Structures are given as structure tokens and as C-alpha cells.
Coordinates of C-alpha atoms in Angstrom, one line a residue:
Chain A
M292 CA 118.6 60.3 64.5
P293 CA 117.2 59.2 61.2
E294 CA 113.4 58.8 61.0
A295 CA 113.0 55.3 59.8
I296 CA 115.8 53.6 61.7
N297 CA 114.5 50.1 62.5
E298 CA 115.7 47.7 65.2
M299 CA 117.6 45.2 63.1
A300 CA 119.4 47.8 61.0
C301 CA 120.3 49.8 64.1
C302 CA 121.8 47.3 66.4
D303 CA 122.9 44.1 64.7
G304 CA 126.6 45.1 65.0
S305 CA 127.4 44.9 61.3
Q306 CA 128.3 48.6 61.1
P307 CA 131.7 49.7 62.3
V308 CA 131.6 51.3 65.7
P309 CA 132.6 54.9 65.4
R310 CA 135.4 55.8 67.7
E311 CA 134.2 58.3 70.2
P312 CA 136.5 61.0 71.5
G313 CA 135.2 60.3 74.9
F314 CA 136.2 56.6 75.0
W315 CA 139.4 57.0 77.1
R316 CA 137.7 59.3 79.5
R317 CA 134.6 57.1 79.9
G318 CA 136.1 53.6 79.5
G319 CA 139.7 54.1 80.4
W320 CA 139.1 53.4 84.1
L321 CA 138.5 49.8 83.2
L322 CA 142.2 49.3 82.3
L323 CA 143.1 50.3 85.9
A324 CA 140.2 48.7 87.7
L325 CA 140.5 45.2 86.1
P326 CA 144.1 44.5 87.2
L327 CA 143.3 45.9 90.6
W328 CA 140.4 43.5 90.9
F329 CA 142.6 40.5 90.2
V330 CA 145.2 41.6 92.7
L331 CA 142.7 42.2 95.5
Y332 CA 140.9 38.9 94.6
H333 CA 144.2 37.0 94.9
F334 CA 144.8 38.3 98.4
L335 CA 141.4 37.6 99.9
E336 CA 142.1 34.2 101.3
P337 CA 145.3 35.1 103.1
F338 CA 143.6 38.2 104.4
A339 CA 140.6 36.2 105.8
D340 CA 142.9 33.7 107.5
W341 CA 144.9 36.5 109.0
L342 CA 141.7 38.2 110.2
A343 CA 140.2 35.1 111.7
Y344 CA 143.3 33.3 113.1
T345 CA 145.8 36.0 113.8
R346 CA 143.9 39.2 114.5
L347 CA 140.9 37.6 116.2
G348 CA 143.0 34.7 117.6
L349 CA 140.6 31.9 116.7
T350 CA 141.9 28.4 115.9
P351 CA 141.3 26.9 112.5
A352 CA 140.0 23.7 114.1
S353 CA 137.3 25.5 116.2
R354 CA 133.8 25.8 114.9
L355 CA 133.6 29.5 115.4
G356 CA 137.1 29.9 113.8
S357 CA 136.1 28.0 110.6
A358 CA 132.8 29.8 110.4
V359 CA 134.4 33.2 110.7
A360 CA 137.1 32.4 108.2
F361 CA 134.5 31.1 105.8
F362 CA 132.5 34.3 106.1
A363 CA 135.5 36.7 105.9
Y364 CA 136.7 35.0 102.8
D365 CA 133.4 34.3 101.1
A366 CA 131.6 37.6 101.6
P367 CA 134.1 39.8 99.8
K368 CA 135.0 37.1 97.3
V369 CA 131.4 36.5 96.2
V370 CA 130.6 40.2 96.1
M371 CA 133.7 40.9 94.0
L372 CA 132.9 38.0 91.6
L373 CA 129.3 39.2 91.4
A374 CA 130.4 42.7 90.4
L375 CA 132.7 41.4 87.7
V376 CA 130.2 38.9 86.4
V377 CA 127.4 41.5 86.3
L378 CA 129.6 43.9 84.4
G379 CA 130.4 41.4 81.7
V380 CA 126.9 39.9 81.5
T381 CA 125.1 43.3 81.3
F382 CA 127.5 44.5 78.6
V383 CA 126.7 41.4 76.5
Q384 CA 123.0 41.9 77.2
T385 CA 122.9 45.4 75.7
F386 CA 123.0 43.4 72.4
I387 CA 119.9 41.4 73.2
S388 CA 116.4 42.5 73.9
P389 CA 113.1 40.7 74.6
D390 CA 111.7 42.1 71.3
R391 CA 114.5 40.7 69.2
T392 CA 114.2 37.3 71.0
R393 CA 110.5 37.3 70.4
D394 CA 110.9 37.9 66.7
I395 CA 113.5 35.2 66.4
L396 CA 111.2 32.7 68.2
A397 CA 108.0 33.7 66.3
G398 CA 106.6 30.8 64.3
R399 CA 109.3 28.3 65.4
A400 CA 107.4 25.2 66.2
G401 CA 109.0 21.9 67.1
I402 CA 112.1 20.8 69.0
W403 CA 114.3 23.5 67.5
G404 CA 112.0 26.2 68.8
N405 CA 112.0 24.8 72.4
L406 CA 115.8 24.5 72.3
L407 CA 116.4 28.0 71.0
A408 CA 113.9 29.4 73.5
S409 CA 115.6 27.7 76.4
V410 CA 119.0 29.1 75.4
F411 CA 117.6 32.6 74.8
G412 CA 115.9 32.4 78.2
I413 CA 119.3 32.5 79.9
F414 CA 120.6 35.7 78.3
T415 CA 117.6 37.8 77.4
P416 CA 117.3 40.5 80.0
F417 CA 113.9 41.3 81.4
C418 CA 112.5 42.5 84.7
S419 CA 110.6 39.8 86.4
C420 CA 107.6 42.1 86.9
S421 CA 107.0 42.2 83.2
A422 CA 106.5 38.5 82.9
V423 CA 102.8 38.8 82.0
P424 CA 103.1 41.4 79.2
L425 CA 106.1 39.5 77.9
F426 CA 104.1 36.3 77.8
I427 CA 101.3 37.9 75.9
G428 CA 103.6 39.6 73.6
F429 CA 105.3 36.3 72.7
V430 CA 102.1 34.4 72.2
R431 CA 100.4 37.1 70.2
V432 CA 103.1 37.5 67.6
G433 CA 103.0 33.7 67.0
V434 CA 105.6 32.2 69.3
P435 CA 104.1 28.7 70.0
L436 CA 102.8 28.2 73.5
G437 CA 105.3 25.4 74.3
V438 CA 108.2 27.5 73.1
T439 CA 107.1 30.4 75.2
F440 CA 107.1 28.1 78.2
S441 CA 110.6 26.9 77.5
F442 CA 111.6 30.5 77.6
L443 CA 109.7 31.3 80.8
V444 CA 111.1 28.3 82.7
S445 CA 114.7 28.8 81.6
A446 CA 114.8 32.5 82.3
P447 CA 114.6 32.3 86.2
M448 CA 116.1 28.8 86.5
V449 CA 119.3 29.2 84.5
N450 CA 120.3 32.6 85.8
E451 CA 123.2 34.1 83.8
V452 CA 124.8 35.7 86.8
A453 CA 124.6 32.5 88.9
L454 CA 126.0 30.6 86.0
F455 CA 129.2 32.6 85.9
L456 CA 129.4 32.8 89.7
L457 CA 129.4 29.0 89.7
L458 CA 132.1 29.0 87.1
G459 CA 134.2 31.3 89.3
L460 CA 133.6 29.3 92.5
F461 CA 133.5 25.7 91.5
G462 CA 134.9 25.5 88.0
W463 CA 133.5 24.7 84.6
K464 CA 132.1 21.2 85.3
I465 CA 129.6 22.4 87.9
A466 CA 128.7 25.4 85.8
L467 CA 128.1 23.2 82.8
I468 CA 126.0 20.8 84.8
Y469 CA 123.9 23.7 86.2
A470 CA 123.3 25.2 82.7
G471 CA 122.8 21.8 81.0
T472 CA 120.3 20.4 83.5
G473 CA 118.4 23.7 83.7
L474 CA 118.2 23.9 79.9
A475 CA 117.0 20.3 79.8
V476 CA 114.2 20.9 82.3
A477 CA 113.1 24.1 80.4
F478 CA 113.3 22.3 77.1
L479 CA 111.2 19.3 78.3
S480 CA 108.6 21.4 80.1
G481 CA 107.9 23.5 77.1
W482 CA 108.0 20.5 74.8
V483 CA 105.4 18.6 76.9
I484 CA 103.1 21.7 77.2
G485 CA 103.4 22.2 73.4
K486 CA 102.5 18.5 72.8
L487 CA 99.5 18.7 75.1
R488 CA 98.0 21.5 72.9
M489 CA 96.9 23.7 75.8
E490 CA 96.2 26.9 73.9
R491 CA 92.6 26.9 74.9
H492 CA 93.6 27.0 78.5
L493 CA 94.9 30.5 78.1
E494 CA 92.6 33.2 79.7
D495 CA 90.3 34.5 76.9
W496 CA 91.5 38.1 77.1
V497 CA 95.1 37.1 76.2
M498 CA 94.0 36.5 72.6
Q499 CA 91.4 39.2 72.4
I500 CA 93.4 42.1 73.7
D501 CA 94.7 44.8 71.3
F502 CA 98.5 44.3 70.7
K503 CA 100.6 45.4 67.9
P504 CA 104.4 45.5 68.7
S505 CA 105.9 48.9 68.2
T506 CA 109.2 49.4 66.6
I507 CA 111.4 51.2 69.0
Q508 CA 113.4 54.2 67.8
E509 CA 116.4 53.8 70.0
A510 CA 119.6 55.4 69.0
R511 CA 122.6 53.1 68.1
K512 CA 124.6 52.5 71.2
S513 CA 128.4 53.1 71.2
F514 CA 130.9 51.1 73.2
S515 CA 130.9 53.7 75.9
D516 CA 127.1 53.7 76.1
R517 CA 127.1 49.9 76.5
L518 CA 129.8 50.3 79.2
D519 CA 127.7 52.9 81.0
L520 CA 124.8 50.5 80.9
A521 CA 126.9 47.7 82.3
V522 CA 128.1 50.0 85.2
E523 CA 124.5 50.9 85.9
G524 CA 123.7 47.2 85.9
V525 CA 126.4 46.5 88.5
R526 CA 125.1 49.3 90.7
D527 CA 121.6 48.1 90.3
I528 CA 122.1 44.4 90.7
V529 CA 124.8 44.4 93.3
G530 CA 122.8 47.0 95.2
K531 CA 119.8 44.8 95.2
V532 CA 121.4 41.4 95.6
W533 CA 123.9 41.9 98.4
P534 CA 121.5 41.5 101.3
Y535 CA 120.5 38.1 99.9
L536 CA 124.2 37.3 99.3
L537 CA 125.3 38.2 102.9
A538 CA 122.3 36.2 104.3
G539 CA 123.2 33.3 102.1
I540 CA 126.9 33.5 103.1
A541 CA 125.9 33.7 106.8
V542 CA 123.8 30.6 106.5
G543 CA 126.6 29.0 104.5
A544 CA 129.2 30.0 107.2
F545 CA 126.9 28.5 109.9
I546 CA 126.6 25.2 108.0
H547 CA 130.3 25.2 107.3
G548 CA 131.2 25.7 111.0
Y549 CA 128.4 24.0 112.9
A550 CA 126.4 21.5 110.9
P551 CA 127.6 18.0 111.7
E552 CA 128.9 16.3 108.6
A553 CA 127.5 12.9 109.4
L554 CA 124.0 14.2 109.8
M555 CA 124.2 16.4 106.7
A556 CA 125.4 13.5 104.6
H557 CA 122.6 11.4 106.1
I558 CA 119.9 13.9 105.3
M559 CA 121.1 15.3 101.9
G560 CA 123.4 12.4 100.8
K561 CA 122.5 10.2 97.9
A562 CA 121.6 7.2 100.1
A563 CA 118.4 8.9 101.2
W564 CA 115.8 8.5 98.4
W565 CA 113.5 11.1 99.9
S566 CA 116.2 13.8 100.0
V567 CA 115.4 15.0 96.5
P568 CA 111.7 15.6 97.0
L569 CA 112.4 17.1 100.4
A570 CA 114.9 19.5 98.9
V571 CA 112.2 20.6 96.4
L572 CA 109.6 21.0 99.2
I573 CA 112.0 23.2 101.2
G574 CA 113.1 25.1 98.1
V575 CA 109.7 26.2 96.8
P576 CA 108.6 28.5 99.6
L577 CA 112.1 30.0 99.8
Y578 CA 112.2 32.8 97.4
S579 CA 115.6 34.1 96.7
N580 CA 117.7 35.3 93.9
A581 CA 119.8 32.6 92.3
A582 CA 123.0 34.4 93.4
G583 CA 121.9 34.2 97.1
V584 CA 121.5 30.5 97.0
I585 CA 125.0 29.8 95.8
P586 CA 126.8 30.3 99.1
I587 CA 124.4 27.9 100.7
V588 CA 125.0 25.4 97.9
Q589 CA 128.7 25.8 98.4
A590 CA 128.5 25.0 102.1
L591 CA 126.1 22.1 101.5
L592 CA 128.3 20.5 98.9
G593 CA 131.3 20.9 101.3
K594 CA 129.4 19.0 104.0
G595 CA 128.8 15.9 101.8
A596 CA 125.4 16.7 100.3
A597 CA 124.8 14.9 97.1
L598 CA 125.0 17.0 93.9
G599 CA 121.6 16.0 92.5
T600 CA 119.9 16.9 95.8
V601 CA 121.6 20.3 95.8
L602 CA 120.7 21.0 92.2
A603 CA 117.1 20.1 92.9
F604 CA 117.1 22.5 95.8
M605 CA 118.6 25.3 93.8
M606 CA 116.2 24.8 90.9
A607 CA 113.2 24.7 93.2
V608 CA 114.2 28.0 94.8
T609 CA 114.6 29.8 91.6
A610 CA 112.1 28.3 89.1
L611 CA 109.1 27.6 91.2
S612 CA 107.9 30.5 93.3
L613 CA 104.6 31.4 94.7
P614 CA 104.6 35.1 93.6
E615 CA 105.3 34.1 90.0
T616 CA 102.6 31.5 89.9
I617 CA 100.1 34.0 91.2
I618 CA 101.1 36.5 88.5
L619 CA 100.8 33.9 85.8
R620 CA 97.3 32.9 87.0
K621 CA 96.2 36.2 85.3
V622 CA 96.9 34.7 81.9
L623 CA 96.6 30.9 82.4
K624 CA 93.6 28.9 83.4
P625 CA 93.9 26.7 86.4
R626 CA 94.5 23.5 84.4
L627 CA 97.5 25.0 82.5
I628 CA 98.9 26.4 85.8
A629 CA 98.7 22.9 87.2
V630 CA 100.3 21.3 84.2
F631 CA 103.1 24.0 84.3
I632 CA 103.9 23.3 88.0
T633 CA 103.7 19.5 87.6
V634 CA 105.9 19.4 84.5
V635 CA 108.6 21.6 86.0
T636 CA 108.5 19.7 89.4
V637 CA 108.8 16.4 87.6
G638 CA 111.7 17.7 85.6
I639 CA 113.5 18.9 88.7
L640 CA 113.0 15.6 90.5
L641 CA 114.4 13.7 87.5
V642 CA 117.5 15.9 87.4
G643 CA 118.0 15.3 91.1
Y644 CA 117.7 11.5 90.9
L645 CA 119.7 11.3 87.7
F646 CA 122.7 13.2 89.2
N647 CA 122.5 11.3 92.5
A648 CA 122.6 8.1 90.5
I649 CA 125.5 8.9 88.2
M650 CA 127.8 11.0 90.3
Chain B
M90 CA 104.8 67.1 76.0
K91 CA 103.1 64.0 77.2
I92 CA 105.4 61.6 79.1
E93 CA 104.0 58.1 80.0
I94 CA 105.8 55.6 82.2
L95 CA 104.6 52.0 81.5
G96 CA 104.9 49.3 84.1
T97 CA 102.9 47.3 86.5
G98 CA 104.3 49.1 89.5
C99 CA 107.6 47.5 90.5
A100 CA 110.5 49.5 91.9
K101 CA 112.1 49.9 88.5
C102 CA 109.0 51.7 87.1
A103 CA 109.0 54.2 90.0
L104 CA 112.7 54.8 89.4
L105 CA 112.2 55.4 85.7
G106 CA 109.4 57.9 86.6
K107 CA 111.7 59.7 88.9
H108 CA 114.5 59.9 86.4
A109 CA 112.2 61.0 83.6
D110 CA 110.8 63.7 85.9
E111 CA 114.2 65.0 86.7
A112 CA 115.2 64.9 83.1
A113 CA 112.2 66.9 81.9
R114 CA 112.5 69.4 84.7
S115 CA 116.2 70.1 84.1
L116 CA 115.4 70.7 80.4
G117 CA 112.7 73.1 81.4
L118 CA 110.1 71.3 79.3
D119 CA 106.4 71.9 79.5
Y120 CA 105.3 68.4 80.3
E121 CA 102.8 66.1 81.9
L122 CA 103.9 62.8 83.4
S123 CA 101.6 59.9 84.0
Y124 CA 101.9 56.2 84.9
V125 CA 100.2 53.5 82.9
K126 CA 99.9 50.4 85.1
E127 CA 97.2 48.2 83.6
I128 CA 98.6 45.4 81.4
P129 CA 96.0 45.9 78.6
D130 CA 96.9 49.6 78.4
I131 CA 100.6 48.7 78.3
L132 CA 100.1 46.2 75.5
A133 CA 97.9 48.6 73.6
R134 CA 100.9 50.8 73.3
G135 CA 102.8 48.0 71.6
V136 CA 105.1 47.4 74.6
M137 CA 105.8 44.0 76.3
S138 CA 108.9 44.6 78.3
T139 CA 108.6 47.1 81.2
P140 CA 109.5 49.6 82.4
A141 CA 109.0 51.6 79.3
L142 CA 109.0 55.3 78.4
V143 CA 106.5 56.7 75.9
V144 CA 106.7 60.4 74.7
D145 CA 103.8 61.9 72.8
G146 CA 102.7 58.4 71.8
V147 CA 106.1 57.2 70.6
V148 CA 107.8 54.4 72.5
K149 CA 111.3 55.7 73.4
L150 CA 112.7 52.9 75.4
Q151 CA 111.7 49.7 77.0
G152 CA 113.1 47.2 79.5
H153 CA 115.6 49.2 81.3
V154 CA 116.2 52.3 83.4
P155 CA 118.7 54.8 82.1
T156 CA 120.1 57.7 84.1
S157 CA 118.2 61.0 83.9
R158 CA 121.0 62.4 81.8
N159 CA 120.4 59.7 79.2
I160 CA 116.7 60.3 79.3
E161 CA 117.3 64.0 78.5
K162 CA 118.8 62.9 75.2
L163 CA 115.7 60.7 74.5
L164 CA 113.4 63.6 75.3
L165 CA 115.2 66.0 72.9
A166 CA 115.4 63.5 70.1

């Protein structure tokens, strides 16, 4: 590896990728696995129906029957979709790093900065436990405070994996609404915090601490390297998320089979004005991965819950969480924490009411 | 060789430590592995996304956990 290789020159993709002799051995399995995936996926529904109605002898009209069929179809379907989505997303994410995002956002004041930060928040990969060092790293190289917040709100709220799961399960309209409203809340929250000029409400050590970003000397990644990373990502994320998913699907199956439609429509329908704040209140203490919420969302929508209410619920679960707030308290003084929570909550409520009004 | 694992102590940091340990041992290196968990110490090394791997003061990777095989390459480079 050359001594002075720097990040931009090493990974911006402008150089031709050298063909590795190992490609067919290391990446060739994809050519077999992908068609197999589509064939299996296609036969999931007939298989679930066969299992529930023929093999187990349940009737489609019965509550147990429809709950079982929902679970038997949804569990493998969502897990398969998740694996495919994570493979693709992780592959793309090998081209993006928090360092590069930070350097792009540094010094970008104004609306454009908030907008860029919200979009980059979706795709920039980072472990949620590094939120604090990341926050400090951003602020210290000159990313404006409001822009940093747009990034921090968007990152958990618009989850890249959840986005493509929604696309696979509900189609592009719902996926677009999810991404669009999440981006809007992230954009607005950051913009408001920027306008309020709250820099002095950062804890003092944030600006005093010694930080000079290091240039990483990572070797250029080949296609096979990126594919390896993507497979590691699938193993890692699917391995971590599946209990949430199965729990979510079980709750979803229960709602699908047993929850009375009239009651659900009454509680979560658009006629009830209090349904949106209630959804937020229920959502905040629930701490789940965005992917785990989706099966519940699916069942709720099926039972006549209003779209705005469901969106508000989903956003509250992912964007406002107690553990994250406690962690952020290390770098934010109480007033900034309060403003952060208020602004995000108001944004979520607005989205909920807006969609209940227009859909 | 001085190997440092940077991270506030989540599961990924422990995993990176385990992989780095395996890698260094299978290469038969003379090494000393330690964990850097305090945020100021992490930032002082110029790192903002964890987990990160620092070898003899040089940041080798940050933000993800490779297999021990891939860490071997980083240790040799």
C-alpha cells in the first residue's frame, strides 16, 4: 500500500476496478443465489396457505387460521426481503463513510446544508453507540449545529433497511411517503435548532477537547471485498434483527387475526383527533429496530388504522428513544435536549395530522 | 506491536477486539491489546466512528468489524 494514499483518492471510484482472479470464486455464488431467492419468494404464499389450511386443517375464515397463515407467510417473507435488502444496502454503504459525510457537510450553513445532512443521514453507516463521538467530530470540524442535528434525526428515523422493506411490502408510494416525511422532520428539526443559535448550550468539554481527524490509510476495496462486507452485514444485521422481526410479526399476526376491525378503526382511525399524540406516547418507550416495527405497521394498516397515525407511531419508536436521549445528555445541556425533543415531537405530530387530513 | 480497540463498549467493540486478538495470535505477533473506552481518549486519536482499530498509533480502520482474516492483512500492512 502506498504511503500517502488519502481517502478521496483511494475510494472515489474514479479508477478502474482491477479484475481479480478470485471474482468468480468469491462472487459467483450470487448468480445462483439470486434466482433461487426469487423462486423461493414466489412460492411463499401458496406454501403458507397450504401449511395453515391444508396441512393444519384450519379454515381461512377462522381467527386462528388467518393469524397462522399471516405468520407463516410473513415470517419467511420479511426475513428473506431483509436479507436481500441488507445485502444491497451494505454493498452501497461500502462507498460511504461518516468521515466523508462529515467533510462534505463541513461549513455548509443554511437550508442546503440541512437538506444534504438529512439525505446523508439515511445512508451513512454508523453504529448507534458512536453517536456521541460522531456528534463531536461533526461539530468540531465545522459542520453547523443545526446541520448536525438534521443528520442525527434523519439517521435513526429514516432507516435505509426499513425503507426498502416498505418498498418490497407496500410498494413505492408508501416507501416514498416514509422517506419524504422522515426527511421533512429531520430537515425542519435541524433548521429550527440552527435558527435558535443554540451553540452555547453544548457542554463545554465538546469544544475544548482535543480532536484532529485522522486520515485513514485503508486499502482500496475491490468488488469482492465489498461483496464480502455486504455478506458480513447480512450475517450481522439479520442475526441481530430477527428476534425483533419475529416478535413484530407475532404481534402483527395477533392483530391480523384477533383485533376487532371496528375497534381498531375507532382507536387508530382518522376520526379520532387524539390518535396521533396517543400513537407517539405509545411509541416513545417502545424501543425497537425500524425493521421490527414494519410487520406491526402492516397489520395495523390492514385493520383500518389511518396512515398518519401509523407513520407517527413508527417515527416515535425509531427517532425518540430514552437510551439515545440519555447518551446525548453527555454533550447537550438540558435546554438543548428539551428543544431537540420538542422540535422532533412537533414534527412527528405535524406529519401524523397532515397525512390523516389528506389521505 | 501495540493494538488498541476504540469504542465505548458496545457488542461490536468486543467483537472487534476478539477478531483482532485472533488475527494477531495466528500471525504469531508480539503484541499487546488494550481497549480505549473513554470518549475524550477516542477523539484524541482522531477517531469519531467506532469501533476502530489503532495499531502503533496509526488508525487502521473505523466504523466496522471485519473478519479476523481481513484484520490479519491490516496488521501486516
